[in-house]
């Protein structure tokens, strides 16, 4: 998780996505699962994969509705509905 967040912050979303995906596949119900979903959505968005990012944000809201990321995920989804 830490490497994924670091890669994301350093502008390497493809590498970050690999870390988040690996973490989620190995630890689907782990404590940081919501963080991994957020990171995955951010990485996908940064890669221009909007439909996949949207699904990740929705998954985050379904699985972690009370997480610290929920409000931000709702905001991101709302922004994705609005044409640029």
Short mmCIF file of N, CA, C and O in Angstrom, two decimals:
data_model
loop_
_atom_site.label_atom_id
_atom_site.label_comp_id
_atom_site.label_asym_id
_atom_site.label_seq_id
_atom_site.Cartn_x
_atom_site.Cartn_y
_atom_site.Cartn_z
N UNK A 1 0.82 -1.19 0.00
CA UNK A 1 0.00 0.00 0.00
C UNK A 1 0.86 1.25 0.00
O UNK A 1 0.60 2.17 -0.76
N UNK A 2 1.86 1.27 0.84
CA UNK A 2 2.72 2.45 0.92
C UNK A 2 3.41 2.71 -0.42
O UNK A 2 3.50 3.85 -0.86
N UNK A 3 3.88 1.65 -1.05
CA UNK A 3 4.53 1.82 -2.35
C UNK A 3 3.54 2.33 -3.40
O UNK A 3 3.89 3.16 -4.23
N UNK A 4 2.33 1.84 -3.35
CA UNK A 4 1.31 2.30 -4.29
C UNK A 4 1.03 3.78 -4.13
O UNK A 4 0.98 4.53 -5.10
N UNK A 5 0.86 4.22 -2.88
CA UNK A 5 0.61 5.64 -2.63
C UNK A 5 1.80 6.50 -3.05
O UNK A 5 1.63 7.57 -3.63
N UNK A 6 3.00 6.01 -2.77
CA UNK A 6 4.21 6.74 -3.16
C UNK A 6 4.30 6.86 -4.68
O UNK A 6 4.57 7.93 -5.22
N UNK A 7 4.05 5.75 -5.37
CA UNK A 7 4.09 5.77 -6.84
C UNK A 7 3.05 6.74 -7.40
O UNK A 7 3.31 7.47 -8.35
N UNK A 8 1.88 6.74 -6.80
CA UNK A 8 0.81 7.64 -7.24
C UNK A 8 1.22 9.10 -7.05
O UNK A 8 1.08 9.92 -7.95
N UNK A 9 1.79 9.41 -5.90
CA UNK A 9 2.23 10.77 -5.61
C UNK A 9 3.37 11.20 -6.51
O UNK A 9 3.51 12.38 -6.82
N UNK A 10 4.18 10.25 -6.94
CA UNK A 10 5.34 10.57 -7.77
C UNK A 10 5.02 10.56 -9.27
O UNK A 10 5.91 10.65 -10.09
N UNK A 11 3.74 10.40 -9.61
CA UNK A 11 3.34 10.47 -11.01
C UNK A 11 3.56 9.20 -11.80
O UNK A 11 3.77 9.26 -13.01
N UNK A 12 3.50 8.05 -11.12
CA UNK A 12 3.64 6.76 -11.79
C UNK A 12 2.37 5.93 -11.56
O UNK A 12 2.39 4.93 -10.84
N UNK A 13 1.25 6.35 -12.17
CA UNK A 13 -0.02 5.68 -11.89
C UNK A 13 -0.08 4.22 -12.32
O UNK A 13 -0.75 3.42 -11.69
N UNK A 14 0.64 3.85 -13.37
CA UNK A 14 0.60 2.45 -13.83
C UNK A 14 1.22 1.54 -12.77
O UNK A 14 0.67 0.50 -12.42
N UNK A 15 2.35 1.95 -12.24
CA UNK A 15 3.01 1.18 -11.19
C UNK A 15 2.15 1.18 -9.92
O UNK A 15 2.01 0.15 -9.25
N UNK A 16 1.56 2.32 -9.60
CA UNK A 16 0.69 2.42 -8.43
C UNK A 16 -0.49 1.47 -8.57
O UNK A 16 -0.83 0.74 -7.62
N UNK A 17 -1.09 1.43 -9.74
CA UNK A 17 -2.22 0.55 -9.99
C UNK A 17 -1.84 -0.91 -9.74
O UNK A 17 -2.61 -1.66 -9.13
N UNK A 18 -0.67 -1.30 -10.18
CA UNK A 18 -0.20 -2.68 -9.93
C UNK A 18 -0.14 -2.97 -8.44
O UNK A 18 -0.57 -4.04 -8.00
N UNK A 19 0.38 -2.04 -7.66
CA UNK A 19 0.49 -2.24 -6.21
C UNK A 19 -0.89 -2.35 -5.55
O UNK A 19 -1.11 -3.24 -4.72
N UNK A 20 -1.80 -1.45 -5.92
CA UNK A 20 -3.14 -1.48 -5.32
C UNK A 20 -3.90 -2.75 -5.71
O UNK A 20 -4.57 -3.36 -4.88
N UNK A 21 -3.79 -3.14 -6.96
CA UNK A 21 -4.47 -4.34 -7.43
C UNK A 21 -3.92 -5.57 -6.72
O UNK A 21 -4.70 -6.44 -6.28
N UNK A 22 -2.62 -5.64 -6.58
CA UNK A 22 -1.99 -6.78 -5.89
C UNK A 22 -2.43 -6.82 -4.43
O UNK A 22 -2.78 -7.88 -3.91
N UNK A 23 -2.43 -5.67 -3.78
CA UNK A 23 -2.85 -5.63 -2.38
C UNK A 23 -4.27 -6.13 -2.22
O UNK A 23 -4.57 -6.95 -1.35
N UNK A 24 -5.18 -5.64 -3.07
CA UNK A 24 -6.59 -6.04 -2.98
C UNK A 24 -6.78 -7.52 -3.27
O UNK A 24 -7.60 -8.16 -2.63
N UNK A 25 -6.03 -8.06 -4.20
CA UNK A 25 -6.21 -9.48 -4.51
C UNK A 25 -5.71 -10.37 -3.38
O UNK A 25 -6.27 -11.42 -3.12
N UNK A 26 -4.68 -9.92 -2.68
CA UNK A 26 -4.13 -10.70 -1.57
C UNK A 26 -4.86 -10.45 -0.25
O UNK A 26 -4.83 -11.30 0.64
N UNK A 27 -5.47 -9.28 -0.11
CA UNK A 27 -6.09 -8.87 1.15
C UNK A 27 -7.45 -8.21 0.93
O UNK A 27 -7.63 -7.05 1.27
N UNK A 28 -8.42 -8.91 0.35
CA UNK A 28 -9.68 -8.25 -0.02
C UNK A 28 -10.47 -7.66 1.15
O UNK A 28 -11.24 -6.73 0.95
N UNK A 29 -10.27 -8.17 2.35
CA UNK A 29 -11.02 -7.65 3.50
C UNK A 29 -10.09 -7.03 4.55
O UNK A 29 -10.49 -6.85 5.69
N UNK A 30 -8.91 -6.71 4.15
CA UNK A 30 -7.92 -6.14 5.08
C UNK A 30 -8.31 -4.73 5.50
O UNK A 30 -9.14 -4.06 4.86
N UNK A 31 -7.67 -4.27 6.53
CA UNK A 31 -7.95 -2.95 7.09
C UNK A 31 -7.76 -1.83 6.07
O UNK A 31 -8.50 -0.85 6.07
N UNK A 32 -6.80 -1.97 5.19
CA UNK A 32 -6.51 -0.92 4.22
C UNK A 32 -7.20 -1.14 2.87
O UNK A 32 -6.84 -0.52 1.88
N UNK A 33 -8.18 -2.01 2.85
CA UNK A 33 -8.88 -2.30 1.61
C UNK A 33 -9.53 -1.06 0.99
O UNK A 33 -9.47 -0.85 -0.22
N UNK A 34 -10.11 -0.21 1.82
CA UNK A 34 -10.73 1.03 1.32
C UNK A 34 -9.67 1.96 0.74
O UNK A 34 -9.90 2.59 -0.29
N UNK A 35 -8.52 2.00 1.39
CA UNK A 35 -7.42 2.83 0.89
C UNK A 35 -6.97 2.33 -0.48
O UNK A 35 -6.66 3.12 -1.38
N UNK A 36 -6.93 1.01 -0.62
CA UNK A 36 -6.51 0.42 -1.89
C UNK A 36 -7.52 0.73 -2.99
O UNK A 36 -7.13 1.02 -4.13
N UNK A 37 -8.80 0.69 -2.66
CA UNK A 37 -9.82 1.04 -3.66
C UNK A 37 -9.69 2.50 -4.09
O UNK A 37 -9.81 2.83 -5.26
N UNK A 38 -9.44 3.38 -3.13
CA UNK A 38 -9.25 4.80 -3.44
C UNK A 38 -8.03 4.97 -4.34
O UNK A 38 -8.08 5.67 -5.36
N UNK A 39 -6.92 4.34 -3.97
CA UNK A 39 -5.71 4.46 -4.76
C UNK A 39 -5.89 3.91 -6.16
O UNK A 39 -5.42 4.51 -7.14
N UNK A 40 -6.59 2.79 -6.25
CA UNK A 40 -6.84 2.19 -7.57
C UNK A 40 -7.66 3.15 -8.43
O UNK A 40 -7.34 3.37 -9.61
N UNK A 41 -8.70 3.73 -7.86
CA UNK A 41 -9.53 4.67 -8.62
C UNK A 41 -8.73 5.88 -9.08
O UNK A 41 -8.86 6.32 -10.22
N UNK A 42 -7.88 6.39 -8.19
CA UNK A 42 -7.05 7.54 -8.54
C UNK A 42 -6.07 7.19 -9.67
O UNK A 42 -5.89 7.96 -10.60
N UNK A 43 -5.45 6.02 -9.56
CA UNK A 43 -4.49 5.60 -10.58
C UNK A 43 -5.19 5.44 -11.93
O UNK A 43 -4.69 5.90 -12.96
N UNK A 44 -6.36 4.79 -11.92
CA UNK A 44 -7.11 4.60 -13.17
C UNK A 44 -7.49 5.95 -13.78
O UNK A 44 -7.39 6.14 -14.99
N UNK A 45 -7.92 6.85 -12.94
CA UNK A 45 -8.28 8.18 -13.42
C UNK A 45 -7.07 8.88 -14.04
O UNK A 45 -7.17 9.48 -15.13
N UNK A 46 -5.94 8.78 -13.38
CA UNK A 46 -4.71 9.41 -13.90
C UNK A 46 -4.25 8.77 -15.21
O UNK A 46 -3.56 9.42 -16.00
N UNK A 47 -4.62 7.54 -15.43
CA UNK A 47 -4.27 6.84 -16.67
C UNK A 47 -5.28 7.11 -17.79
O UNK A 47 -5.14 6.60 -18.89
N UNK A 48 -6.32 7.89 -17.48
CA UNK A 48 -7.33 8.20 -18.48
C UNK A 48 -8.34 7.08 -18.68
O UNK A 48 -9.04 7.04 -19.69
N UNK A 49 -8.44 6.19 -17.72
CA UNK A 49 -9.36 5.05 -17.80
C UNK A 49 -10.60 5.36 -16.96
O UNK A 49 -10.86 4.76 -15.94
N UNK A 50 -11.36 6.34 -17.44
CA UNK A 50 -12.48 6.90 -16.70
C UNK A 50 -13.56 5.92 -16.30
O UNK A 50 -14.04 5.95 -15.18
N UNK A 51 -13.96 5.04 -17.21
CA UNK A 51 -15.02 4.08 -16.90
C UNK A 51 -14.59 3.14 -15.77
O UNK A 51 -15.37 2.85 -14.86
N UNK A 52 -13.35 2.70 -15.82
CA UNK A 52 -12.84 1.82 -14.77
C UNK A 52 -12.70 2.57 -13.45
O UNK A 52 -12.99 2.03 -12.38
N UNK A 53 -12.26 3.82 -13.52
CA UNK A 53 -12.14 4.64 -12.31
C UNK A 53 -13.52 4.83 -11.68
O UNK A 53 -13.67 4.70 -10.47
N UNK A 54 -14.51 5.10 -12.52
CA UNK A 54 -15.88 5.27 -12.04
C UNK A 54 -16.35 4.02 -11.30
O UNK A 54 -16.92 4.11 -10.21
N UNK A 55 -16.07 2.85 -11.86
CA UNK A 55 -16.47 1.60 -11.20
C UNK A 55 -15.74 1.43 -9.86
O UNK A 55 -16.33 0.95 -8.89
N UNK A 56 -14.50 1.84 -9.80
CA UNK A 56 -13.74 1.73 -8.55
C UNK A 56 -14.29 2.69 -7.49
O UNK A 56 -14.40 2.32 -6.32
N UNK A 57 -14.64 3.91 -7.89
CA UNK A 57 -15.25 4.84 -6.94
C UNK A 57 -16.58 4.28 -6.43
O UNK A 57 -16.88 4.37 -5.24
N UNK A 58 -17.38 3.72 -7.33
CA UNK A 58 -18.66 3.14 -6.93
C UNK A 58 -18.46 1.95 -5.99
O UNK A 58 -19.17 1.81 -5.00
N UNK A 59 -17.49 1.14 -6.29
CA UNK A 59 -17.16 0.00 -5.43
C UNK A 59 -16.74 0.48 -4.05
O UNK A 59 -17.13 -0.09 -3.02
N UNK A 60 -15.95 1.53 -4.01
CA UNK A 60 -15.52 2.11 -2.74
C UNK A 60 -16.73 2.54 -1.93
O UNK A 60 -16.83 2.25 -0.73
N UNK A 61 -17.68 3.21 -2.57
CA UNK A 61 -18.86 3.67 -1.85
C UNK A 61 -19.73 2.52 -1.37
O UNK A 61 -20.33 2.59 -0.29
N UNK A 62 -19.80 1.44 -2.14
CA UNK A 62 -20.59 0.28 -1.73
C UNK A 62 -19.93 -0.47 -0.58
O UNK A 62 -20.61 -0.89 0.36
N UNK A 63 -18.63 -0.65 -0.66
CA UNK A 63 -17.92 -1.45 0.34
C UNK A 63 -17.49 -0.65 1.57
O UNK A 63 -17.31 -1.22 2.64
N UNK A 64 -17.29 0.63 1.40
CA UNK A 64 -16.75 1.47 2.49
C UNK A 64 -17.53 2.79 2.58
O UNK A 64 -16.94 3.87 2.46
N UNK A 65 -18.84 2.72 2.80
CA UNK A 65 -19.65 3.95 2.76
C UNK A 65 -19.29 4.97 3.84
O UNK A 65 -19.58 6.16 3.68
N UNK A 66 -18.67 4.53 4.91
CA UNK A 66 -18.31 5.44 6.00
C UNK A 66 -16.83 5.76 6.04
O UNK A 66 -16.35 6.34 7.02
N UNK A 67 -16.10 5.40 5.00
CA UNK A 67 -14.65 5.62 4.99
C UNK A 67 -14.34 7.11 4.84
O UNK A 67 -15.20 7.91 4.46
N UNK A 68 -13.10 7.44 5.13
CA UNK A 68 -12.66 8.83 4.97
C UNK A 68 -12.66 9.26 3.51
O UNK A 68 -12.59 10.45 3.22
N UNK A 69 -12.72 8.29 2.60
CA UNK A 69 -12.70 8.58 1.16
C UNK A 69 -14.09 8.72 0.55
O UNK A 69 -14.22 9.10 -0.62
N UNK A 70 -15.14 8.40 1.29
CA UNK A 70 -16.49 8.34 0.72
C UNK A 70 -16.93 9.67 0.12
O UNK A 70 -17.43 9.72 -1.01
N UNK A 71 -16.76 10.75 0.85
CA UNK A 71 -17.20 12.06 0.34
C UNK A 71 -16.42 12.45 -0.92
O UNK A 71 -17.00 12.95 -1.89
N UNK A 72 -15.12 12.18 -0.91
CA UNK A 72 -14.30 12.50 -2.09
C UNK A 72 -14.71 11.63 -3.28
O UNK A 72 -14.74 12.11 -4.41
N UNK A 73 -15.03 10.36 -3.03
CA UNK A 73 -15.46 9.48 -4.11
C UNK A 73 -16.78 9.96 -4.71
O UNK A 73 -16.94 9.98 -5.93
N UNK A 74 -17.72 10.38 -3.85
CA UNK A 74 -18.98 10.94 -4.36
C UNK A 74 -18.73 12.17 -5.22
O UNK A 74 -19.34 12.34 -6.28
N UNK A 75 -17.83 13.02 -4.76
CA UNK A 75 -17.49 14.23 -5.50
C UNK A 75 -16.88 13.90 -6.86
O UNK A 75 -17.22 14.51 -7.87
N UNK A 76 -15.98 12.92 -6.87
CA UNK A 76 -15.34 12.51 -8.13
C UNK A 76 -16.39 11.96 -9.09
O UNK A 76 -16.37 12.26 -10.29
N UNK A 77 -17.30 11.12 -8.58
CA UNK A 77 -18.35 10.56 -9.44
C UNK A 77 -19.25 11.66 -9.99
O UNK A 77 -19.63 11.63 -11.16
N UNK A 78 -19.59 12.62 -9.17
CA UNK A 78 -20.42 13.73 -9.62
C UNK A 78 -19.70 14.53 -10.72
O UNK A 78 -20.30 14.91 -11.72
N UNK A 79 -18.42 14.78 -10.52
CA UNK A 79 -17.63 15.52 -11.51
C UNK A 79 -17.53 14.75 -12.83
O UNK A 79 -17.48 15.36 -13.91
N UNK A 80 -17.53 13.43 -12.75
CA UNK A 80 -17.44 12.62 -13.97
C UNK A 80 -18.74 12.68 -14.78
O UNK A 80 -18.71 12.43 -15.98
N UNK A 81 -19.84 13.00 -14.13
CA UNK A 81 -21.11 13.13 -14.84
C UNK A 81 -21.20 14.42 -15.63
O UNK A 81 -21.89 14.51 -16.62
N UNK A 82 -20.50 15.45 -15.16
CA UNK A 82 -20.55 16.77 -15.77
C UNK A 82 -19.57 16.85 -16.95
O UNK A 82 -18.39 16.58 -16.77
N UNK A 83 -20.05 17.20 -18.13
CA UNK A 83 -19.15 17.34 -19.26
C UNK A 83 -18.15 18.49 -19.02
O UNK A 83 -18.51 19.47 -18.39
N UNK A 84 -16.92 18.33 -19.52
CA UNK A 84 -15.90 19.36 -19.32
C UNK A 84 -16.24 20.68 -19.98
O UNK A 84 -16.96 20.81 -20.86
#
